[in-house]
Each structure stands twice: as structure tokens, then as C-alpha cells.
């Protein structure tokens, strides 16, 4: 027993020791965990001891600026990851201990960060941490960095090649049943920081030495040409690139792929190597040939026009399968979605060729506007996009002079953007942008199309002085940054040199860029004494909408360009001016005098060069309609005829003009043969069709078909004629079939039957034949998908988001859109769980909501799902529905009566 008792005591002591040891070990582990957690917390949130720390602000501090980057990236396409290292040379402008730069979604380890003097002396980093809210990486030096000195920071990092088409991402295509990957960069506006730590603001320009490491079966591309290729172990190759020019981080670019290319040379002196890259079958099939040809001609035009040579030795243009934007103007390495770049003459419709030329011209224009001279900050996006869009029209016109692009593109673009800018939800071109969340707001149609339209207006006012001022602007700010006031100053200097002391460009243009919308100019003539009263007010589809008045009181400085049927003039009281000279309306209302005969019409905004709408007194509208409905209709230029159609029907939308005035004007279209007026008519008649689609007056729109008959027979179905004739044919055929012109429908059905029996059709005609040559089956397919949604999602064949995107591409008719919207409304919680609503889906599904019932249904939907009500696309959809309902309240009865009279010769509606 005693023996047993003694053994029990020993075991008890041993057990107590073990328990004590485990307790101590547990305590140590807890303490270590707390310390590590504290360190990790500090690595994420930063130094809490600093009052008003610079990393709490949305913008980078100005104490340090980057001068040069040495960057190496090694993407693994199969594993979808990349590793990298960067060394950044900094110049110190103000003493600081904190180095603040951008980094987002990058893994950085503690031993991978260093700081040294430019001459190599090591400096101690006391701490570093990430601040995710502003996507900052902060390095804290033990000693203060000194003004006027240069320093070098080094960082190693890892990241993922995601497939979200932002930052450094992975794309793919399939060839011979094999998926092939490529790595592509898309850094604009704020995603360079996803590829490497950097000072990711447009004013933080620097030079770059880039090394791209890739497998030997791939090739790499960057902004410059390859200086040296180095073979490394494991089948890797390192391509070392020449140093770039000084530029912003968002313009740095990389592509790693197995693509092939076609090559040429461009530039005034033939010194720029030009290559267009794509999948091998697209290159051998000749689908890059047109892009190569048009790029060569456009770049030469820009060098001649802007008096500054393209500064790089090469230009690569790459067609990638997946891209989040249509194209990107990376300096020396333009990247485009392949659908926007490839053109097969035997397979592509005629409009595709123009789309390729326009894209190329726009991105190449950015080599000067955006790349050479860059906005100071993202509130100036409209400056680079508006100028690039303006220049691109001239670039395409130089490359394809028979297309008459200058004569028609701006009017097309103007009509589109005036629609957008007529909403009370519009905004000024120059917006306040503080951080990442605001940047998306400025990349909209206004920056591109309104910006270009305003440049066209100013170009018209200044004439040749405008291009002279643009050249001044580019020369003064090349390799630097500029704001809109810098452009206005250069244009004013050029105007004064040319004797144009009457124009202070800033005073004029601030009224157009710093306040939202545009004016409707109303011209009221006194036919007895020849006086003309011209007034302006903010044009809105809903004039009663609650819109805050701008600091400039919603008054614009409006350039007026008058013309008339006779040789009369419009002038101020202090002297006559030619009817084609510019008069300025700078107040809400001004009086002018006129020598125009009382029996002659007066037209303002000749060729629609001004960014505004024009209304007239009823007599002047009648005089114009009478001339248009006569053999003299071409007295009014085709651009102005298009403008009159667009203005008249949109003034009906705003309640400023009786529907009969616009409809009476449109009667002249039976005489019209040119493209621009028919393009304007297609848009406004399409709106009428949408408004009346659910009424028994929709068939009365066959009146539109009778207006089309003469031009329909003249153009026919055969693919022939100049480029604009071919485009006009597509517009006229589509309208004729849409409005039930019997012969058009008969031909469409015959050609569809021939196609079904193995025949061929001209690619441009195919869409019309498929749409109008047979009964629609789309609704059945949409309904089938909706009925099987849960099966398709639960089986893993589709994600919910993929399914919604697929439906967005399929829906076309009002019935299909209503079907999908009702499905979403009834299955909302299921469809958005773990998913997001694709941008544009709600907008598309509700674009034909026009009734009070539609409006109530949509408002009930938003009440049930209040989180959706704050989305900008949803707000815009709601506003548009309200506009449609308002139009029907104001105009439906009058339009239906007019159509009935035209069709049946009586004032009652069709039964």
C-alpha cells in the first residue's frame, strides 16, 4: 500500500507541474497573440499618436513627389497570381517623416520594405502600415526627410490576377478547345495601385523602367520597346524595357500573351513602328488590317495639326477578349476590346468600319490630350475626353474624307447628349471630385459628348484661332498637367494675337462648364418694325423640377449665328452685322434689330454649332415649314434641317411647343434624301412610337412610313453607294419596316426565307432582315430562362449575375422588358442574395415605362427595396419614367388627333 501511496503522490506532483506548464504556455500564447494582433492592427490602421495624420485625407500629401520607378512584375497566368518589386526615387518638397503612397489588394511583408538616400545610404524605417480606407501604404522614417533631397524606397509584394478587368488582370480566349490566358493592365482611373505600390494620382508624373517576366511561349508588351531580353531558369524570360517619358501611373501598361501582330510604320517622318496585335486567327484572317491602315493615317494627321511629334518610337494596339472599358489610351500601348478593333470586310456591317476608325482616332488623340498634357485631377476628365472626342472627328475625317464625318458626327453626338443634359439630374462638366467614389461620376457621356460639343462651338466662334490656341496649350503644358483655366488662357492669348479682343474665353466657357444643362433660346420677331427679342432660360423636360439655380443664375454666354432666306441682317442697335457673324446673348433677354423681310424665315444656331435649343414664334415656325415643304427646302442646310427636327420635337417634350407645329414641320421629310435629317427623324419618331405603343393609335404611325416612301424607293435594298449613303439606307429601311411600310416588310420576309434556305445576305442588312423578316421568338426564350432560373442557378450553370447579364442582352421588346422586370420584382430577395444588380439593368428594363401604372409600380418597387433608391442609375430611371408620363399628359391627345387627320383626313382618332 505504502508503495502504492508513494506512487500516487509522485503522479499528483507530475500532474500539477504539467497543468502549471500548460497554463503558463497558454498565457504566453495569449500574450503573443495580443502583441501580434496589436501589430497587425497597427499595420492596418496606422499610428494613432499623430494628430490629423496625412493618411486620413483622401488625397496624397504634397511633401514628396516621385521622380522614377524601377518596377519588375512576374505574373503566373495559370496560378493567376503575380509577384513584383519596385524601387521609387522620391524628391522631398517639405520636411516629413511619413511617406504616403497607394497600395490596394497587395500583400507586403515586413522585411520587404526599405528606405535609403539617393546615394545609397541606409535609413531606418521606424514603422510601416496600410490604411485601407484610402488605399494607402504609409512608411514612417526614424528621421525626417529633408527638403531638396532625393530618397529611394523599395517594396516587394504579391497580388492576384483577378478577372474583374481592373488593375493587373487575367483575360482568356479559347483556341482549338484549349483555354489560353493573357495578363492585361487597366489602370485608369485609380487601379495602378492594385499592380504595384505607387503615387497613383495624375499629377504625380514620373519615368518608369519596367521589367516583365513571363514564360518563354508568351511575349510581353509595355509602353516602350524592349531594351534587352534575359533568359532565366525554369523557362522564364525577363524583358527589360527602355525608360518611359514622364507620365502618370494610370497610363503605364502591360500585356503578356501569345498573340501575333501585323506591322507598319507611321509618323510624318516614318519613324514610328506601328503594330496591331490580336489572336493569331484574327491576324491571319486580315481582321487587324483596317485598324493598322487607319491608325497610320490618323497619327500623321495629328502630328501635322498639333505641331508636336508623337514622342515614342513605337505604338502597339492590342485587341483583348475581355475588357471593362471599350478601349484605353495607354501611352504607346493602346488596349481595346476586340469587338471594337477587329474588322472583317466580308463579315462586318458598314457601321463597324466607322466604329473602328472612331475608336482608333479617339485613343490616338489621347496621346496628346491626356497623355502629353494631363488633367491636374479627375475633376478635369472632361477636358481630356472632350478634346480627344473633338480631335477624333477630325482624325477620322482626315483618314476617310468621303465619309463627311465632320459634317454629321457632331450633330449626331449633339442630339444624343442634349437628351441626357435636359434632365434635372444632370450635372456641370466640372465636378468636385474628392476621392475614389466620385471618379465614376465624371466618366459619363457629358465628359465626352458635351465636352466635344462645347469644343466645336468654341472652334466655330474662334475659327482658325482655336487650333492655334490648342497648339499653345500643348506646347506650354507638355509632359505636365493643366486645368480648364489653363486652356482658356491659351485660347484667349491666341485670340488676342489674331485681333479677337472681343472674346474672353474664360468668361464665356465658365457659363458652360460650371453650371449644369444648357439654355433654350427663344427668338420672337416683330414683323412690323423688324425688331427681334432673344431670351434664354434653362432647358428641362420638366421645367417645374426643383433645380437649384447656379452661381451664374442659369444664364449662359450664347453665341448666336443667324441666317435667313433673303440677304437681310440681324444686328445690335450700334451697327449691322452679316447674318453669318456671331452675336452674343449674355443676358436673360436682349433686343436686336433685323432687316429681314417679314415673309422670310429667320434661323438661329446655323448648322447647330451652338450647344443649345432654339424656339421661335409661331409665325417663324410656319415660314420655315412652308419653305421646307417646297422645292426650296435645301435653302436650309442639311445640318440645320436635322436640328430643326430635333429641336421641334424636344420642345414638344418640354411643353414649349404645340405637337402640331413639330408634326407639320416633319411633313417635308417626303422630300428629304440626306442622312442627317433622317437620323434625327429616326430618333424623334422612335420616341413617338414608344409613347403610343400601347394605344390604338400606334397603327396611325404608318403615316411615318408614307413619308419614307420616296427615299425608300430611291435607296432600295442593294448594297451600293458612298459610306453615308449606305448608312442612310440602313436608317431608312429600319424605319420603313418598323412603321409597317408593306413593301419593306415583304422584301425583309423574302430575304429571310432565302437566308433560311442557305442564301447569303450583306452583313449590314442582316439585323434588319432578322428583326422584320420573321416572327419574333425572343420572348419565348426570355420566358424559358425565367421559368428555369432556379434550376440554372442551383445547378451551377449560371451565377445569378451572369444570368441577369444574359437577360440584359436578350431583352428587346417592351413585352420582354416587362416580363423580366415583373420576374425580378417578385423574386428580388432570391436574385440579389449573394449577387449584385448589373449596372444598367434597371435602366434598360424600365426605359419603355410610360404610364401612371408603370410609375406606381416602379415607385412601389423602390418602397419595398429602399436600398435601391439611392443608386444613381435607379434615380435616373425614375426621373425618366416621370418625364414619359408627363409627355403623355401634355401631348398624347394632340399627337393622336394629328396622326388620325393625316391618315384618314378627319379629326377623330382611329377606332
Short mmCIF file of C-alpha atoms in Angstrom, two decimals, residues 157-421:
data_model
loop_
_atom_site.label_atom_id
_atom_site.label_comp_id
_atom_site.label_asym_id
_atom_site.label_seq_id
_atom_site.Cartn_x
_atom_site.Cartn_y
_atom_site.Cartn_z
CA UNK A 157 4.83 42.47 -52.99
CA UNK A 158 2.44 39.81 -54.26
CA UNK A 159 -1.02 40.09 -55.80
CA UNK A 160 -3.74 38.20 -57.58
CA UNK A 161 -4.53 38.32 -61.29
CA UNK A 162 -8.25 38.69 -60.85
CA UNK A 163 -10.74 38.55 -63.72
CA UNK A 164 -12.55 41.77 -62.78
CA UNK A 165 -10.85 43.67 -65.65
CA UNK A 166 -9.33 46.25 -63.29
CA UNK A 167 -5.71 46.71 -62.25
CA UNK A 168 -3.49 43.87 -63.48
CA UNK A 169 -6.00 41.20 -64.50
CA UNK A 170 -6.28 37.89 -66.34
CA UNK A 171 -8.18 37.53 -69.60
CA UNK A 172 -8.63 34.44 -71.74
CA UNK A 173 -9.78 33.05 -75.06
CA UNK A 174 -10.32 29.58 -76.46
CA UNK A 175 -8.37 28.14 -79.39
CA UNK A 176 -8.54 24.51 -80.51
CA UNK A 177 -10.74 23.73 -77.48
CA UNK A 178 -8.00 24.99 -75.16
CA UNK A 179 -8.36 27.97 -72.85
CA UNK A 180 -5.44 30.35 -73.22
CA UNK A 181 -4.66 33.08 -70.74
CA UNK A 182 -3.19 36.54 -71.04
CA UNK A 183 -2.38 39.22 -68.47
CA UNK A 184 -3.59 42.75 -69.18
CA UNK A 185 -3.43 46.05 -67.29
CA UNK A 186 -6.26 48.57 -66.93
CA UNK A 187 -5.08 51.23 -64.53
CA UNK A 188 -7.32 54.19 -65.29
CA UNK A 189 -8.52 55.85 -63.28
CA UNK A 190 -7.22 54.55 -59.92
CA UNK A 191 -6.06 50.96 -60.25
CA UNK A 192 -2.30 51.11 -60.84
CA UNK A 193 -2.14 50.71 -57.06
CA UNK A 194 -3.51 47.17 -57.50
CA UNK A 195 -0.44 46.20 -59.52
CA UNK A 196 2.33 47.92 -57.55
CA UNK A 197 2.71 50.48 -54.74
CA UNK A 198 2.78 53.91 -56.37
CA UNK A 199 1.78 57.56 -56.17
CA UNK A 200 -1.46 56.96 -58.06
CA UNK A 201 -2.62 60.49 -58.87
CA UNK A 202 -2.48 62.03 -62.36
CA UNK A 203 -0.29 64.97 -61.31
CA UNK A 204 2.32 62.64 -59.78
CA UNK A 205 4.18 62.09 -63.04
CA UNK A 206 7.44 60.14 -63.23
CA UNK A 207 9.54 57.99 -65.55
CA UNK A 208 9.47 54.18 -65.42
CA UNK A 209 11.95 51.36 -66.03
CA UNK A 210 9.83 48.24 -66.45
CA UNK A 211 10.83 44.58 -66.43
CA UNK A 212 8.21 41.95 -67.28
CA UNK A 213 8.96 38.30 -66.55
CA UNK A 214 6.99 35.69 -68.49
CA UNK A 215 7.09 32.13 -69.76
CA UNK A 216 9.01 31.66 -73.00
CA UNK A 217 5.89 30.76 -75.03
CA UNK A 218 4.49 34.23 -74.36
CA UNK A 219 5.58 37.71 -75.39
CA UNK A 220 5.30 40.89 -73.38
CA UNK A 221 4.38 44.46 -74.27
CA UNK A 222 4.73 47.70 -72.34
CA UNK A 223 4.76 51.42 -73.14
CA UNK A 224 8.27 51.39 -74.61
CA UNK A 225 10.19 48.91 -76.75
CA UNK A 226 12.28 46.07 -75.26
CA UNK A 227 15.87 47.02 -74.49
CA UNK A 228 17.06 43.51 -73.59
CA UNK A 229 15.58 40.04 -73.06
CA UNK A 230 17.18 37.88 -70.40
CA UNK A 231 16.69 34.10 -70.21
CA UNK A 232 16.07 32.92 -66.66
CA UNK A 233 15.74 29.44 -65.20
CA UNK A 234 12.53 27.42 -65.32
CA UNK A 235 11.50 28.60 -68.78
CA UNK A 236 11.14 32.25 -67.73
CA UNK A 237 12.21 35.25 -69.78
CA UNK A 238 12.73 38.77 -68.40
CA UNK A 239 12.05 41.61 -70.84
CA UNK A 240 13.76 44.85 -69.80
CA UNK A 241 12.18 47.95 -71.36
CA UNK A 242 13.62 51.33 -72.22
CA UNK A 243 12.82 54.18 -69.84
CA UNK A 244 9.46 55.83 -70.48
CA UNK A 245 8.78 59.50 -70.92
CA UNK A 246 7.48 61.36 -67.89
CA UNK A 247 3.87 60.26 -67.38
CA UNK A 248 1.09 59.43 -64.92
CA UNK A 249 0.73 56.00 -63.34
CA UNK A 250 -2.68 55.39 -64.93
CA UNK A 251 -1.00 55.35 -68.37
CA UNK A 252 1.53 52.63 -67.55
CA UNK A 253 0.55 49.39 -69.30
CA UNK A 254 1.43 45.72 -69.74
CA UNK A 255 0.15 42.86 -71.88
CA UNK A 256 1.53 39.31 -71.72
CA UNK A 257 0.05 36.96 -74.32
CA UNK A 258 0.68 34.53 -77.17
CA UNK A 259 -0.81 36.95 -79.72
CA UNK A 260 0.67 37.74 -83.12
CA UNK A 261 0.72 41.06 -84.99
CA UNK A 262 0.89 42.95 -88.24
CA UNK A 263 3.36 45.78 -88.54
CA UNK A 264 3.79 49.05 -90.39
CA UNK A 265 5.32 52.46 -89.87
CA UNK A 266 3.72 55.83 -89.22
CA UNK A 267 4.61 59.38 -88.28
CA UNK A 268 5.40 62.35 -90.52
CA UNK A 269 8.96 61.07 -90.87
CA UNK A 270 8.05 57.37 -90.91
CA UNK A 271 9.94 56.85 -87.66
CA UNK A 272 7.26 55.19 -85.51
CA UNK A 273 6.85 51.41 -85.55
CA UNK A 274 3.14 50.55 -85.57
CA UNK A 275 1.84 47.09 -84.69
CA UNK A 276 -1.67 45.75 -84.17
CA UNK A 277 -1.89 42.58 -82.03
CA UNK A 278 -4.68 40.02 -81.75
CA UNK A 279 -5.36 36.31 -81.60
CA UNK A 280 -3.47 34.55 -84.39
CA UNK A 281 -6.54 33.61 -86.43
CA UNK A 282 -7.72 37.24 -86.43
CA UNK A 283 -4.34 38.44 -87.67
CA UNK A 284 -4.04 35.83 -90.43
CA UNK A 285 -7.68 36.49 -91.37
CA UNK A 286 -6.94 40.15 -92.07
CA UNK A 287 -9.12 41.49 -89.25
CA UNK A 288 -6.43 43.89 -87.99
CA UNK A 289 -5.60 45.32 -91.43
CA UNK A 290 -8.03 48.22 -91.33
CA UNK A 291 -7.01 49.25 -87.81
CA UNK A 292 -3.36 49.29 -88.94
CA UNK A 293 -4.23 51.36 -92.00
CA UNK A 294 -6.39 53.97 -90.27
CA UNK A 295 -4.03 54.34 -87.29
CA UNK A 296 -1.15 55.10 -89.63
CA UNK A 297 -3.07 57.92 -91.35
CA UNK A 298 -4.60 59.40 -88.19
CA UNK A 299 -1.32 59.69 -86.31
CA UNK A 300 0.29 61.57 -89.21
CA UNK A 301 -2.68 63.97 -89.25
CA UNK A 302 -2.32 64.68 -85.52
CA UNK A 303 1.42 65.35 -85.82
CA UNK A 304 0.77 67.83 -88.62
CA UNK A 305 -2.16 69.52 -86.87
CA UNK A 306 -0.80 69.80 -83.32
CA UNK A 307 2.81 70.61 -84.36
CA UNK A 308 4.26 68.20 -81.78
CA UNK A 309 5.63 64.83 -82.95
CA UNK A 310 4.41 61.64 -81.32
CA UNK A 311 7.22 61.26 -78.76
CA UNK A 312 7.65 57.46 -78.57
CA UNK A 313 9.47 55.19 -81.03
CA UNK A 314 6.61 52.71 -81.29
CA UNK A 315 2.85 52.30 -80.93
CA UNK A 316 1.21 48.95 -80.19
CA UNK A 317 -2.56 48.44 -80.39
CA UNK A 318 -3.88 45.24 -78.83
CA UNK A 319 -7.29 43.54 -79.19
CA UNK A 320 -8.14 41.72 -75.93
CA UNK A 321 -11.11 39.39 -75.35
CA UNK A 322 -12.32 40.86 -72.05
CA UNK A 323 -12.11 44.48 -71.03
CA UNK A 324 -14.06 46.62 -68.59
CA UNK A 325 -13.99 49.67 -70.89
CA UNK A 326 -14.18 49.80 -74.69
CA UNK A 327 -10.56 50.94 -75.06
CA UNK A 328 -7.70 52.56 -73.13
CA UNK A 329 -5.17 55.12 -74.34
CA UNK A 330 -2.05 53.84 -72.54
CA UNK A 331 0.90 55.78 -73.95
CA UNK A 332 2.46 53.63 -76.66
CA UNK A 333 0.25 50.63 -75.84
CA UNK A 334 -3.42 51.15 -76.70
CA UNK A 335 -5.61 48.29 -75.47
CA UNK A 336 -9.07 47.74 -76.91
CA UNK A 337 -11.83 45.20 -76.59
CA UNK A 338 -11.51 43.01 -79.67
CA UNK A 339 -15.10 43.79 -80.70
CA UNK A 340 -14.10 47.44 -81.08
CA UNK A 341 -10.89 46.82 -83.03
CA UNK A 342 -11.33 43.88 -85.39
CA UNK A 343 -12.96 44.41 -88.78
CA UNK A 344 -13.62 41.73 -91.41
CA UNK A 345 -14.81 43.37 -94.66
CA UNK A 346 -16.79 40.35 -95.79
CA UNK A 347 -18.45 39.75 -92.43
CA UNK A 348 -18.78 43.12 -90.68
CA UNK A 349 -21.57 45.68 -91.24
CA UNK A 350 -20.68 49.05 -92.73
CA UNK A 351 -21.05 50.91 -89.43
CA UNK A 352 -18.42 48.66 -87.81
CA UNK A 353 -15.70 50.14 -90.02
CA UNK A 354 -16.56 53.63 -88.85
CA UNK A 355 -16.67 52.44 -85.23
CA UNK A 356 -13.13 51.05 -85.55
CA UNK A 357 -11.87 54.29 -87.11
CA UNK A 358 -13.54 56.38 -84.39
CA UNK A 359 -12.07 54.28 -81.59
CA UNK A 360 -8.57 54.41 -83.08
CA UNK A 361 -8.79 58.17 -83.66
CA UNK A 362 -10.06 58.80 -80.11
CA UNK A 363 -7.35 56.76 -78.39
CA UNK A 364 -4.60 58.24 -80.56
CA UNK A 365 -5.88 61.75 -79.84
CA UNK A 366 -5.24 60.97 -76.18
CA UNK A 367 -1.52 60.68 -76.95
CA UNK A 368 -1.69 64.50 -76.95
CA UNK A 369 -4.83 65.19 -74.87
CA UNK A 370 -4.45 63.27 -71.62
CA UNK A 371 -1.03 61.70 -72.06
CA UNK A 372 1.19 64.61 -73.14
CA UNK A 373 -0.95 67.12 -71.23
CA UNK A 374 -2.80 65.53 -68.34
CA UNK A 375 -5.56 66.92 -66.11
CA UNK A 376 -4.31 68.05 -62.72
CA UNK A 377 -7.01 65.94 -61.07
CA UNK A 378 -10.00 63.81 -62.06
CA UNK A 379 -12.38 66.78 -62.00
CA UNK A 380 -10.74 67.62 -65.33
CA UNK A 381 -11.64 64.35 -67.04
CA UNK A 382 -13.97 66.21 -69.39
CA UNK A 383 -11.00 68.26 -70.62
CA UNK A 384 -9.08 65.27 -71.95
CA UNK A 385 -12.13 63.31 -73.07
CA UNK A 386 -13.90 66.26 -74.68
CA UNK A 387 -10.78 67.37 -76.54
CA UNK A 388 -9.97 63.81 -77.63
CA UNK A 389 -13.53 63.33 -78.93
CA UNK A 390 -13.36 66.67 -80.77
CA UNK A 391 -9.98 65.77 -82.29
CA UNK A 392 -11.06 62.23 -83.20
CA UNK A 393 -13.75 63.54 -85.55
CA UNK A 394 -11.08 65.44 -87.43
CA UNK A 395 -8.79 62.44 -87.37
CA UNK A 396 -11.39 60.17 -88.95
CA UNK A 397 -12.26 62.90 -91.46
CA UNK A 398 -8.60 63.14 -92.49
CA UNK A 399 -8.32 59.35 -92.84
CA UNK A 400 -11.69 58.87 -94.59
CA UNK A 401 -12.59 62.21 -96.26
CA UNK A 402 -15.52 60.78 -98.28
CA UNK A 403 -17.38 59.85 -95.09
CA UNK A 404 -18.26 63.50 -94.30
CA UNK A 405 -17.70 62.80 -90.61
CA UNK A 406 -17.18 66.43 -89.61
CA UNK A 407 -20.47 67.42 -91.18
CA UNK A 408 -22.54 64.78 -89.43
CA UNK A 409 -20.84 63.35 -86.34
CA UNK A 410 -21.18 66.40 -84.14
CA UNK A 411 -24.87 66.77 -84.93
CA UNK A 412 -25.42 63.07 -84.17
CA UNK A 413 -23.48 63.40 -80.93
CA UNK A 414 -25.11 66.72 -80.06
CA UNK A 415 -28.63 65.29 -80.36
CA UNK A 416 -27.71 62.36 -78.13
CA UNK A 417 -26.16 64.42 -75.36
CA UNK A 418 -28.83 67.14 -75.33
CA UNK A 419 -31.27 64.39 -74.35
CA UNK A 420 -29.15 63.47 -71.33
CA UNK A 421 -28.43 67.07 -70.36
#
